[in-house]
PDB file of C-alpha atoms in Angstrom:
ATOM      1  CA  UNK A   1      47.016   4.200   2.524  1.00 64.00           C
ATOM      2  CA  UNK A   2      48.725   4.068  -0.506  1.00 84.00           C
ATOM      3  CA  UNK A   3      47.290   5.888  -3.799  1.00 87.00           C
ATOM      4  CA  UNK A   4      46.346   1.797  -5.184  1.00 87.00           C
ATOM      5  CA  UNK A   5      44.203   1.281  -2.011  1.00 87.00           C
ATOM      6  CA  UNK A   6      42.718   4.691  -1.880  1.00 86.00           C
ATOM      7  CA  UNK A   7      41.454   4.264  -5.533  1.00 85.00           C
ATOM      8  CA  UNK A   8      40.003   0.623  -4.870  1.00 87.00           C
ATOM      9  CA  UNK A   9      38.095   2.033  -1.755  1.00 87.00           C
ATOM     10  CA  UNK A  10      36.829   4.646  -3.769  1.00 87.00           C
ATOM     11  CA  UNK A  11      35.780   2.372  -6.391  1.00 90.00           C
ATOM     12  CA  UNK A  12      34.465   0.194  -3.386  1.00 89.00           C
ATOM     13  CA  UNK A  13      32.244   3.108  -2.216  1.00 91.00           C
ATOM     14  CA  UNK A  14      30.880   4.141  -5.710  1.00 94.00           C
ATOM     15  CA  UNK A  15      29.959   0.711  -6.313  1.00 95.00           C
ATOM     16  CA  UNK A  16      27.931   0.519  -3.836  1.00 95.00           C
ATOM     17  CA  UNK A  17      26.208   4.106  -4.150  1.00 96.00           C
ATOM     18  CA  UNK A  18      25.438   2.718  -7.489  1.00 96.00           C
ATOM     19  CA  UNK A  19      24.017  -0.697  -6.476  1.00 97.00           C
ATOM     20  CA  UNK A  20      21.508   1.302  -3.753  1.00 97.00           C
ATOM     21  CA  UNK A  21      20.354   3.700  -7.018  1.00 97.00           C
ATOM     22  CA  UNK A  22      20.457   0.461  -8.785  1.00 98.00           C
ATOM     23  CA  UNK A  23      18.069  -0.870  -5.810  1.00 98.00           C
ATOM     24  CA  UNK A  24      15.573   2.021  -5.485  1.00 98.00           C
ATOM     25  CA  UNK A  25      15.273   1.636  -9.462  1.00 98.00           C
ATOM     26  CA  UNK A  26      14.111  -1.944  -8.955  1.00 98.00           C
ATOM     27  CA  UNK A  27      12.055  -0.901  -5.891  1.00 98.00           C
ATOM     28  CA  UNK A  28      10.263   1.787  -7.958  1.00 98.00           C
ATOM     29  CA  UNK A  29       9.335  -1.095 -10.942  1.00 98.00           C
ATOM     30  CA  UNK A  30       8.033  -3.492  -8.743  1.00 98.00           C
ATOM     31  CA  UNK A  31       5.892  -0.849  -6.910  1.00 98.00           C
ATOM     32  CA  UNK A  32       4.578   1.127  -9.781  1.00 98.00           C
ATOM     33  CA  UNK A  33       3.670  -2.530 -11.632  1.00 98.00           C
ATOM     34  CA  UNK A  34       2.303  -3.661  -8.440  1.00 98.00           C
ATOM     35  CA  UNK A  35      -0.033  -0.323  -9.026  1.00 97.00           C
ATOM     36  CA  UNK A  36      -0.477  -1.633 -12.728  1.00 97.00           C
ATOM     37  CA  UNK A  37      -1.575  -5.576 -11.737  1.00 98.00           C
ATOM     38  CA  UNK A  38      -4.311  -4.004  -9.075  1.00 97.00           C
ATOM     39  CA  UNK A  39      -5.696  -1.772 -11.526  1.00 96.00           C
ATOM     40  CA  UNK A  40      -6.653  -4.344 -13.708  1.00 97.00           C
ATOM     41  CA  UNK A  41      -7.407  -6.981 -10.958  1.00 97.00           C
ATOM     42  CA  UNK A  42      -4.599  -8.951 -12.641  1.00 98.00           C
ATOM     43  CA  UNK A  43      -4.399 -10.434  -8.751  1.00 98.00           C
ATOM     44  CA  UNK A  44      -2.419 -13.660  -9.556  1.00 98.00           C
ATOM     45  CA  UNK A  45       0.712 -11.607 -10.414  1.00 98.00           C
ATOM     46  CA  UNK A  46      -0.248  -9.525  -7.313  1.00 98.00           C
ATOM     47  CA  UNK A  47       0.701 -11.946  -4.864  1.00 98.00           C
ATOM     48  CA  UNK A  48       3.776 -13.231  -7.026  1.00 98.00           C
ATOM     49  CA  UNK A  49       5.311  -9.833  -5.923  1.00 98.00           C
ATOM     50  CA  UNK A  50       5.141 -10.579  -2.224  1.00 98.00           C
ATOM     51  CA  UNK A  51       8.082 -12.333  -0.471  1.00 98.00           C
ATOM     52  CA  UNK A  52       7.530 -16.056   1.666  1.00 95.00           C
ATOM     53  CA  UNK A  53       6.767 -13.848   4.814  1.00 96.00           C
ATOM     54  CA  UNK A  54       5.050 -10.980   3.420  1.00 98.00           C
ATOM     55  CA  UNK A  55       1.848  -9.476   4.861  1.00 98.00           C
ATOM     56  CA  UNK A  56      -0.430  -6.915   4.036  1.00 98.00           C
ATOM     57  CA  UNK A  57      -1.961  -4.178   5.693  1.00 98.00           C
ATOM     58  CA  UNK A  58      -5.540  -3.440   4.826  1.00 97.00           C
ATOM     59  CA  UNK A  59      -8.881  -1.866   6.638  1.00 96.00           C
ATOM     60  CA  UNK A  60      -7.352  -2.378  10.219  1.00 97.00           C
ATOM     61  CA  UNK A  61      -6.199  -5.990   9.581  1.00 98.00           C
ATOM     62  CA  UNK A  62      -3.131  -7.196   8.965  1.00 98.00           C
ATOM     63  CA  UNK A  63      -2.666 -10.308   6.501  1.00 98.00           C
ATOM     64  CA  UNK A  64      -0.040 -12.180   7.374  1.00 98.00           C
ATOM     65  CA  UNK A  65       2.444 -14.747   4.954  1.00 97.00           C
ATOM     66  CA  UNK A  66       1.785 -15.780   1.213  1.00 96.00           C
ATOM     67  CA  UNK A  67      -1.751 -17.696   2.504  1.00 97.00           C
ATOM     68  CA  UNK A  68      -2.908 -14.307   4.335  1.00 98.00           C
ATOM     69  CA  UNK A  69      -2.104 -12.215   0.979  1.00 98.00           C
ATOM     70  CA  UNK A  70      -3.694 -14.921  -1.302  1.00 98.00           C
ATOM     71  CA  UNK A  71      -6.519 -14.671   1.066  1.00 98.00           C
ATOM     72  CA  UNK A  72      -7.182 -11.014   0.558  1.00 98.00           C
ATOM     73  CA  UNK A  73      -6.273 -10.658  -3.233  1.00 98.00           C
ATOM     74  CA  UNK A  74      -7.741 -14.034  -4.311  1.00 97.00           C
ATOM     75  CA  UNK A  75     -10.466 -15.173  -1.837  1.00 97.00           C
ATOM     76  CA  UNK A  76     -11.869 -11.668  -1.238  1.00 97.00           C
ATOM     77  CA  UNK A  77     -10.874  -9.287  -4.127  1.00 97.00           C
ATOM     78  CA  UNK A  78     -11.122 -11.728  -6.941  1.00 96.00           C
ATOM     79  CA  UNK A  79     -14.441 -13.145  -5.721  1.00 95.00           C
ATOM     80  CA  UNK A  80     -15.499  -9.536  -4.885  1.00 92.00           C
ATOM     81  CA  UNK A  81     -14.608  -7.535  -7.853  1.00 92.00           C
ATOM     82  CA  UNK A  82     -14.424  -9.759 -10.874  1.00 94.00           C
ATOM     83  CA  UNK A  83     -16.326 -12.401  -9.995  1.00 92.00           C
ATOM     84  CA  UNK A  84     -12.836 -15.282  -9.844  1.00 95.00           C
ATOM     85  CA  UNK A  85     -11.660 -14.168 -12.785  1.00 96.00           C
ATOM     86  CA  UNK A  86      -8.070 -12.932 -12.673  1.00 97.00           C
ATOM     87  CA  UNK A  87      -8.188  -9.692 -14.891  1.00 97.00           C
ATOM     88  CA  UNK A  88     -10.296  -7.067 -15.660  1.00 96.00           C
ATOM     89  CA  UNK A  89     -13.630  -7.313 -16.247  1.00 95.00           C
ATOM     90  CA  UNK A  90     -16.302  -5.202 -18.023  1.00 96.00           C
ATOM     91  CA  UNK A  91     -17.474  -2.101 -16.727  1.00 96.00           C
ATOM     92  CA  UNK A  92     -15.035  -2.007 -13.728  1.00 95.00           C
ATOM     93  CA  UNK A  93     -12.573   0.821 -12.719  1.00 95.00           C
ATOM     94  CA  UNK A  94     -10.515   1.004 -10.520  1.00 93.00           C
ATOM     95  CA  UNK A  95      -7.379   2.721 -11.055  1.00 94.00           C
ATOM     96  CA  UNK A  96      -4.554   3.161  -8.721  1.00 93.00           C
ATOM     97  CA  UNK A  97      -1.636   5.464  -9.224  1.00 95.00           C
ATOM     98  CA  UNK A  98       1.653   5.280  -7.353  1.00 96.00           C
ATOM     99  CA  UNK A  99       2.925   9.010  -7.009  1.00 96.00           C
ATOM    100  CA  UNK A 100       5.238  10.568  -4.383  1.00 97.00           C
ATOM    101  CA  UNK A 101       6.943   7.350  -3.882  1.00 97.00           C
ATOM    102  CA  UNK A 102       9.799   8.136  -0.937  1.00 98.00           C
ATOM    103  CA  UNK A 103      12.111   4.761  -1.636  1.00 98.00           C
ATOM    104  CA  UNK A 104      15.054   4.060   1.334  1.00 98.00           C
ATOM    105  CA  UNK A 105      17.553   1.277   1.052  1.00 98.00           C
ATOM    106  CA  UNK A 106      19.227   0.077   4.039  1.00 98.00           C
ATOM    107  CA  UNK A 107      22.788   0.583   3.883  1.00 97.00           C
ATOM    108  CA  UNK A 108      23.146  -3.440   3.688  1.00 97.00           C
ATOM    109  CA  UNK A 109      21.168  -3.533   1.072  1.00 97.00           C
ATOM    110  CA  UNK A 110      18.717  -6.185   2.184  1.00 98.00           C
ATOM    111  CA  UNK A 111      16.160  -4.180   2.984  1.00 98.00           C
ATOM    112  CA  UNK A 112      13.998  -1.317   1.836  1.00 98.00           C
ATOM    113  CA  UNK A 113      11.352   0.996   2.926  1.00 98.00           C
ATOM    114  CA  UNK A 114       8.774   2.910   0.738  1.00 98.00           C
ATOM    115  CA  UNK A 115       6.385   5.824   1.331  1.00 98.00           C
ATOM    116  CA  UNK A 116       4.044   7.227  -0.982  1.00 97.00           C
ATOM    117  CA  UNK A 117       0.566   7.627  -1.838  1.00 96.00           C
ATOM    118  CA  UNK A 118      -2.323   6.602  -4.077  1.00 96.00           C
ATOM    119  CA  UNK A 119      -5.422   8.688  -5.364  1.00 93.00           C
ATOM    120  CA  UNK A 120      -8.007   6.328  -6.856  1.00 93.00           C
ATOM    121  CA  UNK A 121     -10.857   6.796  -8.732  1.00 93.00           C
ATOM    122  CA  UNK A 122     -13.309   3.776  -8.946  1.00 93.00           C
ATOM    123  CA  UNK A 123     -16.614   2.084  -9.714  1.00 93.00           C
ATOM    124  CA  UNK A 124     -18.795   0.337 -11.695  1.00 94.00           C
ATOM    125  CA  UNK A 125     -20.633   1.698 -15.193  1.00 95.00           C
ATOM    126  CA  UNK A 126     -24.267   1.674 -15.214  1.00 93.00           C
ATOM    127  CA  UNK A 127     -24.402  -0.948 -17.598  1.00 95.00           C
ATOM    128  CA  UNK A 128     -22.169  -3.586 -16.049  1.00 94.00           C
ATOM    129  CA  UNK A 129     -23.556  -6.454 -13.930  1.00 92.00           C
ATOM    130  CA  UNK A 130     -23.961  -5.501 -10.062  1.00 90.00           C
ATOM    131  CA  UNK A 131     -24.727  -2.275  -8.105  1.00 88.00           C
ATOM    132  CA  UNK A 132     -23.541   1.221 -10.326  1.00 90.00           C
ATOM    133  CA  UNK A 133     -21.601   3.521  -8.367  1.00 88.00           C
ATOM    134  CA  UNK A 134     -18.729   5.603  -8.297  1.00 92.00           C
ATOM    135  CA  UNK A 135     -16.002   6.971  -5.747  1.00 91.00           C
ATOM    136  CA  UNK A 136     -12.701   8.588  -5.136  1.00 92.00           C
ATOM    137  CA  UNK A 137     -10.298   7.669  -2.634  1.00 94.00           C
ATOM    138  CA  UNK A 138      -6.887   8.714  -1.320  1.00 94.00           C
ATOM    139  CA  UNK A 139      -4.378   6.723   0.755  1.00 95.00           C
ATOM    140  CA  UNK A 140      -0.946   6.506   2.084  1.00 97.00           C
ATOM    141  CA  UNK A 141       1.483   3.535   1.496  1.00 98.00           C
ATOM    142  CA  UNK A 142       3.919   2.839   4.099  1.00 98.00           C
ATOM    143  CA  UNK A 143       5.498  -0.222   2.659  1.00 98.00           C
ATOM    144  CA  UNK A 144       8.396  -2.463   3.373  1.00 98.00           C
ATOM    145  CA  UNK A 145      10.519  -5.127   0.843  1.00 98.00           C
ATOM    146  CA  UNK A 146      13.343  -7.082   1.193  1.00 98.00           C
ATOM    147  CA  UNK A 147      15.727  -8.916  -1.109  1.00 97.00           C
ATOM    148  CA  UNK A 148      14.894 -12.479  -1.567  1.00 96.00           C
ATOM    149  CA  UNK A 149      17.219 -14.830  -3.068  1.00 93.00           C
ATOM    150  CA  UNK A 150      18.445 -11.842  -4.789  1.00 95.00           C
ATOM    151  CA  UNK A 151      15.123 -10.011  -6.020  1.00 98.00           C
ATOM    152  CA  UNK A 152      13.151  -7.078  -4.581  1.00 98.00           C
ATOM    153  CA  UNK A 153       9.921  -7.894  -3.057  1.00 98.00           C
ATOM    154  CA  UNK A 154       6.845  -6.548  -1.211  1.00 98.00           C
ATOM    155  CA  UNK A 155       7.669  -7.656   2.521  1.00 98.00           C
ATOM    156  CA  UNK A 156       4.651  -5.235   3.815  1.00 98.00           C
ATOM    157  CA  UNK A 157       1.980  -3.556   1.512  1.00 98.00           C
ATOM    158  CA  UNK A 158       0.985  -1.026   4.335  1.00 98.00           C
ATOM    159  CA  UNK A 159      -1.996   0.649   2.532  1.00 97.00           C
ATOM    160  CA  UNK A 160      -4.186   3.161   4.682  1.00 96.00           C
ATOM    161  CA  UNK A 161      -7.067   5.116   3.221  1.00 93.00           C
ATOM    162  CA  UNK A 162      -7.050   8.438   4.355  1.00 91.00           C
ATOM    163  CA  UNK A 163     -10.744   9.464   2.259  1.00 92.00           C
ATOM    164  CA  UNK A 164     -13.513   7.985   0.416  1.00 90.00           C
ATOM    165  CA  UNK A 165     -15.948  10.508  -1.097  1.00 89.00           C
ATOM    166  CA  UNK A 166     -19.330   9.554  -3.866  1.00 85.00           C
ATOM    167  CA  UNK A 167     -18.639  10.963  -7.208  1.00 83.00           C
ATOM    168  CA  UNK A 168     -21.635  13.019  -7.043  1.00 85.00           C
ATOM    169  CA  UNK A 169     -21.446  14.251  -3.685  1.00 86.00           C
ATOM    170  CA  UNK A 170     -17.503  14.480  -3.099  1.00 87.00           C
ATOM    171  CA  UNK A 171     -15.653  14.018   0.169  1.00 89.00           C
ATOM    172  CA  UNK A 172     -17.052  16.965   2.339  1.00 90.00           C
ATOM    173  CA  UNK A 173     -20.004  14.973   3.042  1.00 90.00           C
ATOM    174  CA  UNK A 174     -18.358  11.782   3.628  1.00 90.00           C
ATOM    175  CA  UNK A 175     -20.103   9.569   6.970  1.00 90.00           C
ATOM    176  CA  UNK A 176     -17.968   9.122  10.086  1.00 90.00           C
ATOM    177  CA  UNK A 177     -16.471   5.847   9.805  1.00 89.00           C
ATOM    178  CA  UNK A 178     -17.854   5.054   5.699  1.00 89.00           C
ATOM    179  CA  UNK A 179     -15.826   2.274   5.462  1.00 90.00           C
ATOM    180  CA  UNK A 180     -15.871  -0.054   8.602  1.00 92.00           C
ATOM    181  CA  UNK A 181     -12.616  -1.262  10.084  1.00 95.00           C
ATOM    182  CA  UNK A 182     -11.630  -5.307  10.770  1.00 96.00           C
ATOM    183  CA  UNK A 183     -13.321  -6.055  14.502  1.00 96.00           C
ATOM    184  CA  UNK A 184     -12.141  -9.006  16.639  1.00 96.00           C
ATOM    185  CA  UNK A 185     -15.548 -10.656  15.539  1.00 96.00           C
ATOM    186  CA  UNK A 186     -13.836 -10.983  11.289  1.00 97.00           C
ATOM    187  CA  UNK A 187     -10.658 -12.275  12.329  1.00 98.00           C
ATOM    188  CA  UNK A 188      -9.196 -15.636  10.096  1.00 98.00           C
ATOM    189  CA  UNK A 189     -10.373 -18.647  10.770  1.00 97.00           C
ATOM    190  CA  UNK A 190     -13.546 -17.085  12.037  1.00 97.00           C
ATOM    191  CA  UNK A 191     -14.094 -15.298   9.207  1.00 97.00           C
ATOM    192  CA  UNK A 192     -12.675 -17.370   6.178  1.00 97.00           C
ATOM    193  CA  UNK A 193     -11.501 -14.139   4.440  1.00 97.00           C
ATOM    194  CA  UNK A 194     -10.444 -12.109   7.683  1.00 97.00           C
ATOM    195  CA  UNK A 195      -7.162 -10.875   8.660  1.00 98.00           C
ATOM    196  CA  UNK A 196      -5.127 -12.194  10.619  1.00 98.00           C
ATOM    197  CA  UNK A 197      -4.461  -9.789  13.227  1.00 98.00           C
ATOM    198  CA  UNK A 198      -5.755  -6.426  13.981  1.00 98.00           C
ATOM    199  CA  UNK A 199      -3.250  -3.453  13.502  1.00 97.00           C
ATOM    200  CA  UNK A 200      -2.866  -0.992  16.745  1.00 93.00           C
ATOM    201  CA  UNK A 201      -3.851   1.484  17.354  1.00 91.00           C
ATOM    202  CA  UNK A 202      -7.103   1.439  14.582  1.00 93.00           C
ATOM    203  CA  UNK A 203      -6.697   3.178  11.767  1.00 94.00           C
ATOM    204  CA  UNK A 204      -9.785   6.047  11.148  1.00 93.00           C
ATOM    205  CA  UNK A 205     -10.646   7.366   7.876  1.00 93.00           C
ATOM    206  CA  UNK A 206     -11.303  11.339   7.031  1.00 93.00           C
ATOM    207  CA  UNK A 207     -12.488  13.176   8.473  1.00 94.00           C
ATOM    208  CA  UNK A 208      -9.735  11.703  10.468  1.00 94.00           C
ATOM    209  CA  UNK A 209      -6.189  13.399   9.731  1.00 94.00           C
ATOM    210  CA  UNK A 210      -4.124  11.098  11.096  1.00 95.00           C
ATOM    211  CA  UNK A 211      -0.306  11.205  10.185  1.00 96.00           C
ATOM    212  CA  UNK A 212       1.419   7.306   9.561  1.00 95.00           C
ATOM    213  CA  UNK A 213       4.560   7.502  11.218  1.00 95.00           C
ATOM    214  CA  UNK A 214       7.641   8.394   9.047  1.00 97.00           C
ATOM    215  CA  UNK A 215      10.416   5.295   8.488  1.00 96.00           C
ATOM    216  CA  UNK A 216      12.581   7.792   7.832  1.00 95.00           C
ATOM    217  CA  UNK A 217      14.653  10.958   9.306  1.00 96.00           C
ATOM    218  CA  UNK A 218      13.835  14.583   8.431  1.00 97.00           C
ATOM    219  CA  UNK A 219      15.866  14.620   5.283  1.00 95.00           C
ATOM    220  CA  UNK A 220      17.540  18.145   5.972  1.00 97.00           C
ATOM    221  CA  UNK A 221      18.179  17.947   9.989  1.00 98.00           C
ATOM    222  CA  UNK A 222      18.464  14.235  10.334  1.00 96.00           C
ATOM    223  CA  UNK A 223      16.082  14.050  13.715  1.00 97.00           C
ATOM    224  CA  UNK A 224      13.202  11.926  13.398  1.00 97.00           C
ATOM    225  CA  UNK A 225       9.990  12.967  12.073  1.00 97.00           C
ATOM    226  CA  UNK A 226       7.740  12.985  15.196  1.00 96.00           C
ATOM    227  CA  UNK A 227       4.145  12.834  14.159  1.00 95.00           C
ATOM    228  CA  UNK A 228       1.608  14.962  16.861  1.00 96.00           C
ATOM    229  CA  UNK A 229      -2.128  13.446  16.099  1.00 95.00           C
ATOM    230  CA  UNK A 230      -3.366  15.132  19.088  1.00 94.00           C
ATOM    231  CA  UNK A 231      -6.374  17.250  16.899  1.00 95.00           C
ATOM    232  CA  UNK A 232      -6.218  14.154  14.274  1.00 95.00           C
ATOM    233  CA  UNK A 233      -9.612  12.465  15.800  1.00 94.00           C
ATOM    234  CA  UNK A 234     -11.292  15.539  17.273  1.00 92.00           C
ATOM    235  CA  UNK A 235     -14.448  15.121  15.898  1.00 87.00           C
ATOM    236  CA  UNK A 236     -15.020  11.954  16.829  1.00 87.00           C
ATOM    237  CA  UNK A 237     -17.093  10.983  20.083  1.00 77.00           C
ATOM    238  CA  UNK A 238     -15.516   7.565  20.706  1.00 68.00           C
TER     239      UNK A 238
END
């Protein structure tokens, strides 16, 4: 190879080190606003994040396409949370912030995959219309985006709450199973607002420990992160 070609491969290969950083800095943006546009039920722009064929993965139920994601963030959490109105209304927090984000780009470039985590804290004030109440919660995303038409966007928001815990009584005292999973019986069209599928095996909530499986090697020895859940469920009878 002479010393012209070696330079224009090496210019080749930095190039694209610095389109992947390039990437992972879009990745990061879209993510942490996607965190932004949930806090403040901005929903609308939620689902204008999502590729054609992207899905969400929620309670045990998997959303499927831009319908199924409209479905959840439109149908269910706008209806639910701020009564159809896309935005935040009075009295409601709930607050959502991306940390620990883990963000891989495929060496093509067309795909991504993101890990991190989320550690809400949520309710409604006593003077707001509805029920008062207030809660924490902690979960894992294991999320997946793709390049469409030249843009970054959510292919999979994998979201799985690990805890929910009352403000006043924290997470130690938490009930077995406090926030139900999706059953066969709420699946779409049965139930208008269902998922679509149901995601295998269920998900359980603390005190549940389960690990989500890693989409990535063990960044120092390069073997794949085997998860062992064997003591994850333990205290459950089921």
């Amino acid at each position: 190879m002479t010393d012209v070609a070696a330079l224009a491969a090496r210019v080749e290969q930095l190039e694209h080190k610095l389109g992947i950083q390039e990437d992972i800095e879009q990745i990061r943006k879209v993510q942490y606003t996607y965190g932004y546009f949930i806090d403040k039920s901005q929903y609308n722009e939620c689902v204008d994040l999502f590729s054609e064929d992207g899905e969400v993965w929620f309670l045990g139920g998997v959303y499927k396409g831009k319908a199924g994601v409209r479905r959840l963030y439109i149908e269910r959490f706008q209806t639910q949370f701020t009564q159809g109105h896309n935005g935040p209304r009075y009295g409601w927090l709930l607050d959502h912030p991306q940390l620990q984000m883990v963000i891989d780009v495929a060496d093509d470039r067309k795909t991504a995959t993101v890990r991190g985590r989320s550690m809400m804290q949520a309710g409604l004030h006593e003077t707001a219309e509805g029920q008062q109440r207030a809660w924490w919660e902690g979960g894992l995303y294991d999320n997946r985006y793709v390049r469409e038409n030249g843009v970054w966007k959510i292919q999979r928001l994998g979201y799985f709450p690990f805890w929910h815990g009352s403000f006043e009584d924290g997470w130690a005292r938490t009930p077995l199973d406090f926030i139900p999973m999706a059953t066969e019986a709420q699946l779409y069209p049965g139930d208008p607002l269902g998922p679509d599928e149901l995601i295998e095996p269920t998900p359980r909530l603390w005190p549940a420990t389960d690990i989500v499986p890693f989409p990535y090697p063990h960044p120092v020895t390069g073997e794949p992160i085997v998860p062992d859940n064997s003591r994850a469920r333990e205290g459950f009878k089921d």
